[in-house]
Structures are given as C-alpha cells and as structure tokens.
Tab-separated table of C-alpha atoms and ligand atoms in Angstrom:
chain	number	residue	atom	x	y	z
C	15	MET	CA	163.417	186.828	-98.338
C	16	PRO	CA	160.370	184.642	-99.162
C	17	LEU	CA	161.479	181.204	-100.311
C	18	LYS	CA	158.397	179.218	-101.212
C	19	ILE	CA	157.328	178.115	-104.663
C	20	SER	CA	153.944	179.248	-105.917
C	21	ILE	CA	152.217	177.173	-108.546
C	22	ILE	CA	149.645	179.207	-110.437
C	23	GLY	CA	146.952	176.903	-111.781
C	24	ALA	CA	146.005	173.520	-110.313
C	25	GLY	CA	145.380	171.833	-113.631
C	26	TYR	CA	147.184	168.815	-114.880
C	27	ILE	CA	150.699	170.321	-115.120
C	28	GLY	CA	150.290	172.491	-112.035
C	29	LEU	CA	149.285	169.661	-109.725
C	30	VAL	CA	151.985	167.279	-110.928
C	31	THR	CA	154.593	170.046	-110.573
C	32	ALA	CA	153.313	170.986	-107.109
C	33	ALA	CA	153.211	167.403	-105.852
C	34	CYS	CA	156.663	166.525	-107.197
C	35	LEU	CA	158.356	169.690	-105.900
C	36	ALA	CA	156.778	169.121	-102.469
C	37	LYS	CA	158.049	165.540	-102.509
C	38	ASP	CA	161.520	166.898	-103.255
C	39	GLY	CA	161.325	168.904	-100.029
C	40	PHE	CA	160.338	172.359	-101.289
C	41	GLU	CA	157.581	174.373	-99.678
C	42	VAL	CA	154.870	174.801	-102.262
C	43	VAL	CA	151.695	176.904	-102.401
C	44	CYS	CA	149.302	175.972	-105.159
C	45	VAL	CA	146.935	178.748	-106.253
C	46	GLU	CA	143.604	177.785	-107.793
C	47	LYS	CA	140.801	180.279	-108.425
C	48	ASP	CA	138.060	177.703	-109.084
C	49	GLY	CA	136.347	177.299	-105.693
C	50	ALA	CA	134.903	173.838	-106.334
C	51	LYS	CA	138.255	172.488	-107.502
C	52	LEU	CA	140.004	174.044	-104.513
C	53	GLN	CA	137.614	172.376	-102.050
C	54	LEU	CA	138.217	169.038	-103.735
C	55	LEU	CA	141.987	169.469	-103.508
C	56	LYS	CA	141.814	170.517	-99.871
C	57	LYS	CA	139.920	167.277	-99.182
C	58	GLY	CA	142.753	165.316	-100.805
C	59	GLU	CA	140.861	164.556	-104.015
C	60	VAL	CA	142.155	165.059	-107.563
C	61	PRO	CA	139.730	166.367	-110.219
C	62	PHE	CA	141.095	164.053	-112.937
C	63	HIS	CA	142.714	160.650	-113.277
C	64	GLU	CA	146.520	160.525	-113.088
C	65	PRO	CA	148.180	157.419	-111.621
C	66	GLY	CA	149.972	158.118	-108.324
C	67	LEU	CA	149.043	161.792	-108.132
C	68	LYS	CA	146.457	161.568	-105.353
C	69	ASP	CA	148.889	159.794	-102.990
C	70	LEU	CA	151.652	162.277	-103.723
C	71	LEU	CA	149.375	165.273	-103.144
C	72	ARG	CA	148.094	163.791	-99.894
C	73	ALA	CA	151.669	163.113	-98.747
C	74	GLY	CA	152.551	166.722	-99.598
C	75	THR	CA	149.714	168.183	-97.555
C	76	ALA	CA	150.317	165.754	-94.669
C	77	SER	CA	153.980	166.820	-94.459
C	78	LYS	CA	152.861	170.478	-94.645
C	79	LYS	CA	155.127	171.017	-97.641
C	80	LEU	CA	152.116	171.638	-99.849
C	81	GLU	CA	149.153	173.918	-99.338
C	82	PHE	CA	146.297	175.130	-101.529
C	83	THR	CA	144.822	178.594	-101.671
C	84	SER	CA	142.654	180.787	-103.866
C	85	ASP	CA	144.375	183.905	-102.536
C	86	ILE	CA	147.178	184.842	-104.908
C	87	GLU	CA	148.310	187.661	-102.634
C	88	GLN	CA	148.878	185.233	-99.779
C	89	ALA	CA	151.009	183.096	-102.108
C	90	ILE	CA	152.916	186.090	-103.466
C	91	ASN	CA	153.903	187.269	-100.004
C	92	VAL	CA	155.668	184.010	-99.179
C	93	SER	CA	157.134	182.972	-102.528
C	94	ARG	CA	160.251	183.568	-104.551
C	95	PHE	CA	159.377	181.327	-107.516
C	96	PHE	CA	156.135	181.527	-109.486
C	97	PHE	CA	155.441	178.582	-111.755
C	98	ILE	CA	152.842	179.560	-114.350
C	99	CYS	CA	150.845	176.405	-115.111
C	100	VAL	CA	147.684	177.764	-116.717
C	101	GLY	CA	146.019	176.596	-119.928
C	102	THR	CA	146.897	177.896	-123.385
C	103	PRO	CA	144.012	176.495	-125.459
C	104	SER	CA	143.591	177.067	-129.194
C	105	LEU	CA	141.561	179.978	-130.508
C	106	ALA	CA	139.381	179.325	-133.570
C	107	THR	CA	142.287	180.470	-135.771
C	108	GLY	CA	144.661	177.903	-134.289
C	109	GLN	CA	146.572	180.598	-132.428
C	110	ALA	CA	147.341	179.879	-128.751
C	111	ASP	CA	145.061	181.803	-126.391
C	112	LEU	CA	147.456	183.433	-123.921
C	113	SER	CA	144.885	185.340	-121.881
C	114	GLN	CA	145.339	183.185	-118.767
C	115	VAL	CA	149.124	183.470	-119.037
C	116	TYR	CA	149.028	187.260	-119.308
C	117	SER	CA	146.566	187.532	-116.446
C	118	ALA	CA	148.684	185.322	-114.142
C	119	VAL	CA	151.890	187.228	-114.943
C	120	LYS	CA	150.118	190.542	-114.400
C	121	ASP	CA	148.837	189.375	-110.998
C	122	ILE	CA	152.412	188.680	-110.006
C	123	TYR	CA	154.164	191.796	-111.268
C	124	GLN	CA	151.450	194.038	-109.837
C	125	LYS	CA	151.632	192.539	-106.353
C	126	VAL	CA	155.118	191.191	-105.801
C	127	LYS	CA	157.240	193.148	-103.324
C	128	SER	CA	160.517	191.213	-103.228
C	129	ASP	CA	162.883	189.731	-105.833
C	130	SER	CA	161.190	186.871	-107.672
C	131	ILE	CA	161.434	184.532	-110.627
C	132	ILE	CA	158.532	183.777	-112.930
C	133	VAL	CA	158.933	180.259	-114.322
C	134	MET	CA	156.843	179.612	-117.433
C	135	LYS	CA	155.633	175.992	-117.577
C	136	SER	CA	152.634	176.653	-119.817
C	137	THR	CA	153.308	176.072	-123.496
C	138	VAL	CA	153.629	179.524	-125.072
C	139	PRO	CA	154.594	180.405	-128.657
C	140	PRO	CA	158.218	181.392	-129.288
C	141	GLY	CA	158.603	185.110	-128.622
C	142	THR	CA	156.032	185.221	-125.796
C	143	GLY	CA	158.643	185.298	-123.024
C	144	LEU	CA	160.405	188.335	-124.453
C	145	ARG	CA	157.072	190.131	-124.844
C	146	LEU	CA	156.167	189.308	-121.244
C	147	ILE	CA	159.542	190.601	-120.028
C	148	ASP	CA	158.858	193.820	-121.898
C	149	GLU	CA	155.423	194.120	-120.314
C	150	ILE	CA	156.811	193.441	-116.838
C	151	TRP	CA	159.592	195.984	-117.378
C	152	GLN	CA	157.157	198.664	-118.510
C	153	ASN	CA	154.523	198.131	-115.827
C	154	HIS	CA	156.273	196.885	-112.729
C	155	LYS	CA	157.232	199.906	-110.694
C	156	ASN	CA	158.010	198.960	-107.092
C	157	GLY	CA	161.699	198.190	-107.507
C	158	ALA	CA	161.719	194.439	-106.750
C	159	LYS	CA	163.649	192.475	-109.357
C	160	ILE	CA	161.535	190.058	-111.430
C	161	ASP	CA	163.325	187.486	-113.561
C	162	TYR	CA	161.602	185.403	-116.211
C	163	VAL	CA	162.599	181.829	-117.040
C	164	SER	CA	161.108	179.506	-119.633
C	165	ASN	CA	161.003	175.940	-118.307
C	166	PRO	CA	158.806	173.885	-120.651
C	167	GLU	CA	157.314	170.607	-119.470
C	168	PHE	CA	157.474	167.316	-121.330
C	169	LEU	CA	155.156	165.280	-119.088
C	170	ARG	CA	152.858	162.720	-120.643
C	171	GLU	CA	149.414	162.179	-119.186
C	172	GLY	CA	149.149	158.789	-117.550
C	173	GLN	CA	152.842	158.693	-116.623
C	174	ALA	CA	153.456	162.280	-115.582
C	175	ILE	CA	155.013	161.559	-112.187
C	176	ASN	CA	157.540	159.181	-113.637
C	177	ASP	CA	158.257	161.705	-116.406
C	178	TRP	CA	158.870	164.399	-113.784
C	179	GLN	CA	161.201	162.219	-111.754
C	180	LYS	CA	163.064	160.728	-114.716
C	181	PRO	CA	162.925	163.248	-117.550
C	182	ASP	CA	165.023	162.877	-120.701
C	183	ARG	CA	166.146	166.473	-120.159
C	184	VAL	CA	165.310	169.656	-118.285
C	185	VAL	CA	165.193	172.803	-120.420
C	186	ILE	CA	165.839	176.185	-118.830
C	187	GLY	CA	165.657	179.330	-120.952
C	188	ALA	CA	166.826	182.528	-119.293
C	189	ASP	CA	168.411	185.862	-120.081
C	190	ASN	CA	170.815	185.727	-117.123
C	191	SER	CA	172.772	182.914	-115.525
C	192	GLU	CA	171.724	183.763	-111.977
C	193	ALA	CA	168.039	183.142	-112.757
C	194	ALA	CA	168.901	180.004	-114.752
C	195	GLU	CA	170.970	178.615	-111.850
C	196	ALA	CA	168.221	179.424	-109.348
C	197	VAL	CA	165.680	177.412	-111.364
C	198	LYS	CA	168.224	174.648	-111.959
C	199	SER	CA	168.628	174.306	-108.181
C	200	LEU	CA	164.961	173.254	-107.964
C	201	TYR	CA	165.854	170.166	-110.003
C	202	LYS	CA	168.629	169.113	-107.609
C	203	ASN	CA	167.171	165.599	-107.200
C	204	ILE	CA	166.738	164.994	-110.920
C	205	GLN	CA	169.391	163.097	-112.848
C	206	ALA	CA	169.058	164.397	-116.398
C	207	PRO	CA	170.857	166.623	-118.863
C	208	MET	CA	170.160	170.283	-118.048
C	209	ILE	CA	169.864	172.383	-121.181
C	210	ILE	CA	170.462	176.036	-120.361
C	211	THR	CA	169.565	178.290	-123.269
C	212	ASP	CA	167.887	181.563	-124.155
C	213	ILE	CA	164.174	182.073	-123.573
C	214	THR	CA	162.971	181.860	-127.178
C	215	SER	CA	165.006	178.714	-127.880
C	216	ALA	CA	163.485	177.065	-124.795
C	217	GLU	CA	160.024	177.975	-126.067
C	218	ILE	CA	160.683	176.529	-129.486
C	219	ILE	CA	162.210	173.332	-128.038
C	220	LYS	CA	158.815	172.510	-126.551
C	221	TYR	CA	156.898	173.081	-129.796
C	222	ALA	CA	159.548	171.386	-131.896
C	223	SER	CA	159.484	168.280	-129.669
C	224	ASN	CA	155.719	167.888	-129.801
C	225	ALA	CA	155.588	168.625	-133.535
C	226	PHE	CA	158.351	166.105	-134.234
C	227	LEU	CA	156.519	163.405	-132.284
C	228	THR	CA	153.326	164.050	-134.242
C	229	MET	CA	155.280	163.771	-137.486
C	230	LYS	CA	156.719	160.459	-136.328
C	231	VAL	CA	153.241	159.085	-135.623
C	232	SER	CA	151.779	160.513	-138.833
C	233	TYR	CA	154.704	159.032	-140.742
C	234	ILE	CA	154.216	155.529	-139.353
C	235	ASN	CA	150.487	155.853	-139.988
C	236	GLU	CA	151.191	156.589	-143.636
C	237	ILE	CA	153.572	153.625	-143.810
C	238	ALA	CA	150.783	151.511	-142.267
C	239	ASN	CA	148.387	152.715	-144.949
C	240	LEU	CA	150.974	151.740	-147.538
C	241	CYS	CA	151.332	148.321	-145.877
C	242	GLU	CA	147.612	147.836	-146.435
C	243	VAL	CA	147.789	148.477	-150.148
C	244	VAL	CA	150.901	146.386	-150.770
C	245	SER	CA	149.806	143.680	-148.295
C	246	ALA	CA	152.593	144.006	-145.748
C	247	ASN	CA	152.657	143.955	-141.937
C	248	ILE	CA	153.180	147.257	-140.109
C	249	ASP	CA	154.102	145.545	-136.822
C	250	ASP	CA	157.225	144.050	-138.371
C	251	VAL	CA	157.992	147.176	-140.378
C	252	SER	CA	157.674	149.446	-137.360
C	253	HIS	CA	159.700	147.127	-135.116
C	254	ALA	CA	162.509	146.842	-137.644
C	255	ILE	CA	162.821	150.514	-138.454
C	256	GLY	CA	162.658	151.382	-134.746
C	257	LEU	CA	165.679	149.208	-134.069
C	258	ASP	CA	167.733	151.685	-136.053
C	259	LYS	CA	169.042	153.838	-133.198
C	260	ARG	CA	168.929	156.903	-135.388
C	261	ILE	CA	165.161	156.430	-135.671
C	262	GLY	CA	164.323	154.974	-132.244
C	263	LYS	CA	161.476	152.681	-131.193
C	264	SER	CA	159.071	155.061	-129.531
C	265	PHE	CA	156.144	156.814	-131.196
C	266	LEU	CA	156.058	154.301	-134.027
C	267	LYS	CA	152.741	152.742	-133.070
C	268	ALA	CA	150.382	152.995	-136.013
C	269	GLY	CA	146.713	153.641	-135.387
C	270	ILE	CA	143.839	156.012	-135.929
C	271	GLY	CA	145.926	159.077	-135.136
C	272	TRP	CA	147.123	161.368	-132.381
C	273	GLY	CA	144.853	163.409	-130.134
C	274	GLY	CA	144.825	164.860	-126.636
C	275	SER	CA	145.137	168.222	-124.996
C	276	CYS	CA	148.597	169.001	-126.400
C	277	PHE	CA	149.532	167.637	-129.830
C	278	PRO	CA	146.572	169.041	-131.805
C	279	LYS	CA	146.713	172.407	-130.027
C	280	ASP	CA	150.489	172.757	-130.245
C	281	THR	CA	150.751	171.768	-133.906
C	282	ARG	CA	148.025	174.271	-134.792
C	283	GLY	CA	149.772	176.902	-132.665
C	284	LEU	CA	153.148	176.320	-134.334
C	285	ASP	CA	151.586	176.361	-137.780
C	286	PHE	CA	149.860	179.652	-136.948
C	287	LEU	CA	153.054	181.157	-135.566
C	288	SER	CA	155.090	180.072	-138.622
C	289	ALA	CA	152.537	181.662	-140.940
C	290	GLN	CA	152.638	184.861	-138.873
C	291	TYR	CA	156.334	185.078	-139.661
C	292	GLY	CA	155.683	184.295	-143.334
C	293	TYR	CA	157.098	180.787	-143.061
C	294	ASP	CA	155.204	177.879	-144.635
C	295	PHE	CA	155.964	174.838	-142.450
C	296	HIS	CA	155.258	172.074	-145.009
C	297	LEU	CA	156.099	169.028	-142.869
C	298	LEU	CA	153.986	170.223	-139.977
C	299	LYS	CA	151.011	170.905	-142.242
C	300	ALA	CA	151.374	167.427	-143.734
C	301	SER	CA	151.442	165.854	-140.280
C	302	ILE	CA	148.203	167.615	-139.341
C	303	ARG	CA	146.545	166.651	-142.640
C	304	VAL	CA	147.576	162.999	-142.393
C	305	ASN	CA	146.192	162.906	-138.869
C	306	ALA	CA	142.851	164.365	-139.916
C	307	ASN	CA	142.511	161.744	-142.667
C	308	GLN	CA	143.649	158.756	-140.633
C	309	ARG	CA	140.411	158.492	-138.639
C	310	LEU	CA	138.390	158.512	-141.865
C	311	ARG	CA	139.995	155.208	-142.822
C	312	VAL	CA	138.003	153.649	-139.978
C	313	VAL	CA	134.802	154.977	-141.516
C	314	HIS	CA	135.796	153.469	-144.893
C	315	LYS	CA	136.557	150.112	-143.277
C	316	LEU	CA	133.181	150.157	-141.535
C	317	LEU	CA	131.471	150.985	-144.805
C	318	GLN	CA	133.292	148.154	-146.557
C	319	GLY	CA	132.324	145.653	-143.869
C	320	LEU	CA	128.755	146.805	-143.170
C	321	LYS	CA	127.859	148.013	-146.701
C	322	SER	CA	126.047	151.049	-145.255
C	323	LEU	CA	126.039	153.001	-141.981
C	324	PRO	CA	122.492	154.278	-141.307
C	325	ASP	CA	120.973	152.428	-138.322
C	326	LYS	CA	123.940	150.055	-138.040
C	327	LYS	CA	124.757	149.350	-134.391
C	328	ILE	CA	128.422	150.009	-133.693
C	329	ALA	CA	130.227	149.685	-130.356
C	330	VAL	CA	133.059	152.150	-129.766
C	331	LEU	CA	135.430	150.888	-127.089
C	332	GLY	CA	137.733	153.556	-125.626
C	333	LEU	CA	136.844	157.229	-125.411
C	334	ALA	CA	139.907	158.705	-123.668
C	335	PHE	CA	142.539	159.990	-126.104
C	336	LYS	CA	144.880	157.296	-124.809
C	337	PRO	CA	144.929	154.724	-121.972
C	338	GLU	CA	145.562	155.624	-118.294
C	339	THR	CA	143.738	158.925	-118.527
C	340	ASP	CA	140.117	160.095	-118.402
C	341	ASP	CA	140.984	163.013	-120.682
C	342	VAL	CA	138.812	163.144	-123.806
C	343	ARG	CA	140.133	166.432	-125.182
C	344	GLU	CA	140.533	166.098	-128.949
C	345	SER	CA	140.103	162.356	-128.615
C	346	ILE	CA	139.982	160.727	-132.064
C	347	SER	CA	137.388	158.364	-130.664
C	348	LEU	CA	134.881	161.141	-129.933
C	349	ASP	CA	135.439	162.696	-133.320
C	350	LEU	CA	134.798	159.322	-134.936
C	351	ILE	CA	131.574	158.888	-132.963
C	352	ASN	CA	130.485	162.286	-134.195
C	353	ILE	CA	131.168	161.343	-137.809
C	354	LEU	CA	129.386	158.008	-137.460
C	355	LEU	CA	126.353	159.634	-135.816
C	356	LYS	CA	126.144	162.073	-138.722
C	357	GLU	CA	126.172	159.071	-141.059
C	358	GLY	CA	123.153	157.702	-139.188
C	359	ALA	CA	124.835	154.912	-137.207
C	360	VAL	CA	123.711	153.929	-133.697
C	361	ILE	CA	126.597	154.087	-131.241
C	362	ARG	CA	127.105	152.208	-127.995
C	363	ALA	CA	130.149	153.706	-126.328
C	364	PHE	CA	132.258	152.596	-123.379
C	365	ASP	CA	135.455	153.639	-121.637
C	366	PRO	CA	136.760	152.236	-118.326
C	367	ILE	CA	137.043	155.734	-116.785
C	368	ALA	CA	136.176	158.404	-119.366
C	369	ASN	CA	132.407	157.847	-119.891
C	370	GLU	CA	131.419	160.858	-117.769
C	371	ASN	CA	133.840	163.235	-119.493
C	372	ALA	CA	132.720	161.956	-122.894
C	373	LYS	CA	129.059	162.582	-122.024
C	374	LYS	CA	129.880	166.257	-121.436
C	375	VAL	CA	131.117	166.520	-125.038
C	376	LEU	CA	128.685	164.122	-126.714
C	377	PRO	CA	125.539	163.878	-124.607
C	378	VAL	CA	123.414	160.748	-124.595
C	379	ASP	CA	120.673	160.760	-127.242
C	380	GLU	CA	118.514	158.264	-129.087
C	381	LYS	CA	121.449	157.223	-131.298
C	382	LEU	CA	124.199	157.377	-128.648
C	383	VAL	CA	124.239	155.426	-125.408
C	384	TYR	CA	127.041	154.890	-122.928
C	385	ALA	CA	127.369	151.395	-121.523
C	386	GLU	CA	128.533	150.404	-118.039
C	387	THR	CA	130.818	147.670	-119.352
C	388	ALA	CA	132.422	146.717	-122.642
C	389	TYR	CA	130.320	143.539	-122.709
C	390	GLU	CA	127.144	145.602	-122.403
C	391	ALA	CA	128.347	147.974	-125.142
C	392	VAL	CA	128.850	145.262	-127.746
C	393	GLU	CA	125.513	143.473	-127.231
C	394	GLY	CA	123.558	143.319	-130.481
C	395	CYS	CA	126.200	145.309	-132.396
C	396	GLU	CA	127.320	144.456	-135.900
C	397	ALA	CA	130.725	146.092	-135.492
C	398	ILE	CA	133.220	147.196	-132.867
C	399	VAL	CA	135.700	150.043	-133.193
C	400	LEU	CA	138.513	149.679	-130.680
C	401	ALA	CA	139.696	153.264	-130.360
C	402	THR	CA	141.829	153.295	-127.184
C	403	GLU	CA	144.216	150.468	-126.295
C	404	TRP	CA	143.138	149.983	-122.673
C	405	PRO	CA	144.705	146.731	-121.393
C	406	VAL	CA	141.283	145.564	-120.115
C	407	PHE	CA	140.043	145.432	-123.704
C	408	ILE	CA	142.923	143.241	-124.782
C	409	ASP	CA	142.212	140.742	-121.985
C	410	MET	CA	138.451	140.467	-122.578
C	411	ASP	CA	136.647	137.209	-123.297
C	412	TRP	CA	136.362	137.752	-127.047
C	413	GLN	CA	134.413	134.551	-127.575
C	414	LYS	CA	131.745	135.844	-125.195
C	415	ILE	CA	131.773	139.127	-127.085
C	416	LYS	CA	131.279	137.438	-130.435
C	417	ASN	CA	128.387	135.402	-128.999
C	418	SER	CA	126.541	138.590	-128.059
C	419	MET	CA	127.067	140.327	-131.421
C	420	LEU	CA	125.351	140.142	-134.781
C	421	ALA	CA	126.891	139.315	-138.172
C	422	PRO	CA	129.149	140.359	-139.819
C	423	PHE	CA	131.103	140.451	-136.499
C	424	LEU	CA	133.340	143.233	-137.718
C	425	ILE	CA	136.170	144.566	-135.540
C	426	ILE	CA	138.202	147.600	-136.486
C	427	ASP	CA	141.232	147.483	-134.201
C	428	GLY	CA	142.170	151.147	-134.390
C	429	ARG	CA	145.203	150.696	-132.154
C	430	ASN	CA	146.578	147.416	-133.492
C	431	CYS	CA	146.442	145.971	-130.001
C	432	LEU	CA	144.541	142.697	-130.392
C	433	ASN	CA	146.054	139.411	-131.471
C	434	PRO	CA	144.789	139.054	-135.062
C	435	ARG	CA	145.102	135.299	-135.114
C	436	THR	CA	143.082	134.688	-131.951
C	437	ILE	CA	140.420	137.159	-132.973
C	438	LYS	CA	140.092	135.734	-136.479
C	439	GLU	CA	139.956	132.164	-135.169
C	440	ILE	CA	136.961	133.112	-133.014
C	441	GLY	CA	135.235	134.113	-136.235
C	442	PHE	CA	135.509	137.890	-136.248
C	443	ASN	CA	136.020	139.846	-139.433
C	444	TYR	CA	139.191	141.557	-138.175
C	445	LYS	CA	140.510	144.794	-139.677
C	446	ALA	CA	143.327	146.870	-138.260
C	447	ILE	CA	145.725	149.576	-139.440
C	448	GLY	CA	148.347	148.208	-141.826
C	449	ARG	CA	148.168	144.660	-140.524
C	450	GLU	CA	147.003	142.960	-143.708
C	451	ARG	CA	149.617	140.212	-143.579
C	452	ASP	CA	149.405	139.320	-139.898
C	453	PHE	CA	147.254	136.243	-140.046
C	454	ASP	CA	148.931	134.741	-143.089
C	455	LYS	CA	152.372	135.324	-141.649
C	456	ASN	CA	151.526	133.647	-138.339
C	457	ILE	CA	150.363	130.420	-139.936
C	458	THR	CA	153.243	129.975	-142.368
Q	528	UGA	C1	152.448	164.830	-125.163
Q	528	UGA	C2	153.971	164.665	-125.160
Q	528	UGA	O1	154.303	163.295	-125.337
Q	528	UGA	C3	154.578	165.178	-123.854
Q	528	UGA	O2	156.004	165.091	-123.895
Q	528	UGA	C4	154.172	166.640	-123.668
Q	528	UGA	O3	154.633	167.140	-122.421
Q	528	UGA	C5	152.651	166.746	-123.681
Q	528	UGA	O4	152.142	166.218	-124.933
Q	528	UGA	C6	152.298	168.190	-123.544
Q	528	UGA	O5	152.640	168.980	-124.425
Q	528	UGA	O6	151.786	168.583	-122.475
Q	528	UGA	P1	150.383	163.479	-124.079
Q	528	UGA	O7	149.494	164.459	-124.766
Q	528	UGA	O8	150.123	163.138	-122.663
Q	528	UGA	O9	151.917	164.003	-124.133
Q	528	UGA	O10	150.267	162.133	-124.919
Q	528	UGA	P2	151.242	161.163	-125.747
Q	528	UGA	O11	151.573	159.977	-124.944
Q	528	UGA	O12	152.365	161.920	-126.327
Q	528	UGA	O13	150.254	160.698	-126.917
Q	528	UGA	C7	149.652	161.658	-127.793
Q	528	UGA	C8	148.823	160.986	-128.841
Q	528	UGA	O14	149.639	160.292	-129.773
Q	528	UGA	C9	147.817	159.967	-128.318
Q	528	UGA	O15	146.579	160.152	-128.985
Q	528	UGA	C10	148.422	158.628	-128.677
Q	528	UGA	O16	147.453	157.630	-128.860
Q	528	UGA	C11	149.139	158.974	-129.966
Q	528	UGA	N1	150.270	158.064	-130.257
Q	528	UGA	C12	151.397	158.111	-129.508
Q	528	UGA	C13	150.187	157.184	-131.331
Q	528	UGA	O17	149.175	157.143	-132.055
Q	528	UGA	N2	151.247	156.369	-131.609
Q	528	UGA	C14	152.393	156.391	-130.864
Q	528	UGA	O18	153.332	155.622	-131.184
Q	528	UGA	C15	152.453	157.270	-129.789
C-alpha cells in the first residue's frame, strides 16, 4: 500500500506542512502546478518570506524525505494521505471561492487506485466536507476506499514553523475513528491536546477561532478609541484586563486594525455563510465594521495635524500586514495609502521586505514612491504613519529622522510601538491609538 503524504498546493500552508512533516520523518511529495514556483522550490528557494522555512525545506530535500512535482498522478500513485492546501479566496460577495478545493479533490478521487485519506487543511465553510464526501461517493467508482478528514490549520505567518511544532491544539474532524486515528498518527511528535470531532464541527472551529480573535482585536481597538476621548492610556488598560486569565493577554494590542490573508477573508466567509442559513451574526458584523472604521481614524488624525491632505508629503512605514512577513494581502497600510492618495496626499512608502509585493498592488506613480530605506522615505515629509511594527522602526535614530522632516513633525504610531516620551522629547507631534495619557503619566 502506498504510504507517502501528498501535499496539494505549495503555498504558505502547503510548504510549512510539507517541510514540518518531512522533518518529522514522513515521506512527502509536494504537488505544485505553477511551473515557475516549482522550479524555484526545486532550487531550494521559497517564493515568500517565512522565518526558518527555507532551511527546513532544504533539509527535507537533502534527506530525500521531501520532493516536489507538478505531476499529480505521480504523487497519487505513491501516497495514502492527501493534504489539500490550496487557496480559498473571497468572491466579490464575501463567499469563499472553493473552486481550487473542488478541483484538487476531484483530481484525487478520479485517479486514486488504493485506499486513501483526503485531509482538508484549506479553510472551507462548515458543511463543505459533507458535500465533498457526497461528491466523492457519487463519482468515485473504482472501489478504493476514500476517507475525508477535516484538519484545520492555526498557523500564523511569521511564526508558522513554531506554531506547527507547538500548537495549542490539533483538531481532527472525521466520520469514522479509523480515519481520525490515521491522521492523528501523523502528529505523533506533537505534544498538544488532540480534539477529535465530526467534520462540520472541525470546520466551524477554524472559523470560530479566527472570528473570535478578530472580535478581540476590534474590541480592544474600540476601548482604545474610548481611552482617547476620556483621556486614558490603552497600554495600561490592555495590560490589566489581559492579566485576567479568563480574558488572556494575547490579541489585545490596539492599533489600526487587523488585516492579512485570513482574518478579512474568513470573517466575510462566516458572515456570508451565516446569512445563507438565515442567521444574522451581529457580533461578527460589528467586528468587521469596527475594523473598517479603525483605519479612518488615522486619516482624521492626519487631517487634524496637517489641516489638509492635498499635496502633503506623508511617509508610510510598514506595508506588510504585520511584521516578519512580506505578505501585503489586505494590509491596512496599503488601504490607507489608497485613501490618502485619493485625498491628494503624496506618499513615500517603505517596508523592510514587502516593497516589491506592495508595488504589484499599488504601482509607483507621481504621487507614490517607494523608498529604499526608512530614512529615505521620511525625507522632506510633514508626517509619518507607522503602520507595521517592524522592530527596525522602533530602533531607528528618531532624532536623525526629525532633522530630515518638515514641520509639523507629525507621527501617527498606528501600532502603539514607539516610546511616546522619547519621541515627544525629540520634538515630534506624537499621536497613537488610545495613548492620550502616556506622556503625562510617565512624568508624574
Ligand atoms: C491568523 C491566525 O492567528 C492563525 O491562527 C490562523 O491560522 C491564520 O490567521 C489563518 O487562518 O491562516 P495571521 O493571518 O498570520 O494568522 O496573522 P495574526 O498574527 O493572527 O494577525 C492578524 C492581524 O491582526 C494582523 O493584521 C495583526 O496586526 C492584527 N493584530 C493581531 C492586532 O491588530 N492586534 C493584536 O493584538 C493581534
């Protein structure tokens, strides 16, 4: 019986899954249709930035535990497990586009000749697994047994390998214990609670986790906005409420909002799915709405500080949706640049590693330039928006930065990551998110 693990899709989740399973000693075949990407991977390169991934992939190929192919049939002939790791982007309606998922599953059930297990890693709306099982059952005719297991991923970009090796839990949704146990055996090196459940519950666990985290961030952002109007300090508020174990410290960092390839897409997808079933998910809708408004507060702060926006030179530092990634998908920063350009501002943008990806979304034009360094970006600007909390920004020579800027030396710290006291002492007009009391508090 074939024993290997096929990974369908060498995107972000697929490559991390492939590299980590190979490290754990499994024989892995990663299937990628995109020829250019495949060549890159075969040369030991990774098409995106993820700390530690390149070394792990190279170690996998060197030990012959990991191989790459574009030939799905070749992979099918040698594999028992098929991890589906393809994209499920949003359609214009907010609904998840499952075309790649359906196509990958079809490839497998049409070609597989021996007993196999399809393991769904892609984020699919609750109910999808049961529909796929139905489709497999109706169309797969050659007698081999195909099981279907939902095994959602909870990896965060920028720390995905650590998240794989030390997850908070592993969720396995199956309709029979044999398939569930088979998938569980792949996690033999992982010390974490194993949640074995039905397929639809596993699917909803993924959406519910992401949606809850967005609500937590939207909630603290609203508290930060409240701190601004009552003149309180969000850092202390957030720290103190996070110490309550029932609330927990993480995801309480106030800022300009949540972005990325998952949260926006998954919240829209869950909202769409709820509506399809006639359920109005009020909290989720509120979380999305708060997030859409949060970035506009930056525009208001700029307007307050600069009096008007047309032709004002503004540096935007940080283009990736968060640090340690070059991913700009649904980055708040890019959306803000777009808004500011429409208002007539002149933008000088910089990110330590995401400039090239940002240019593909917002090409250079007479009002938008990308700088090679943060120092170059800020030259001659009247304001800075710090949109991504890259550590290099925190450690910059802020005196040198001020010297190269023009009045009114406005900084909008959209991630509350700079030291307000130091920055104000240099002479900046410092604005952040809910940090109105910081300076006063520090000097009393
Ligand atoms: C998120 C989840 O955290 C993962 O568990 C999940 O597997 C993944 O989506 C997915 O569905 O694939 P990721 O998109 O990599 O991971 O990013 P996060 O670290 O969760 O951050 C998301 C956004 O929230 C970022 O824009 C970040 O700046 C923002 N955020 C996060 C805050 O504004 N405040 C916080 O306290 C935390």
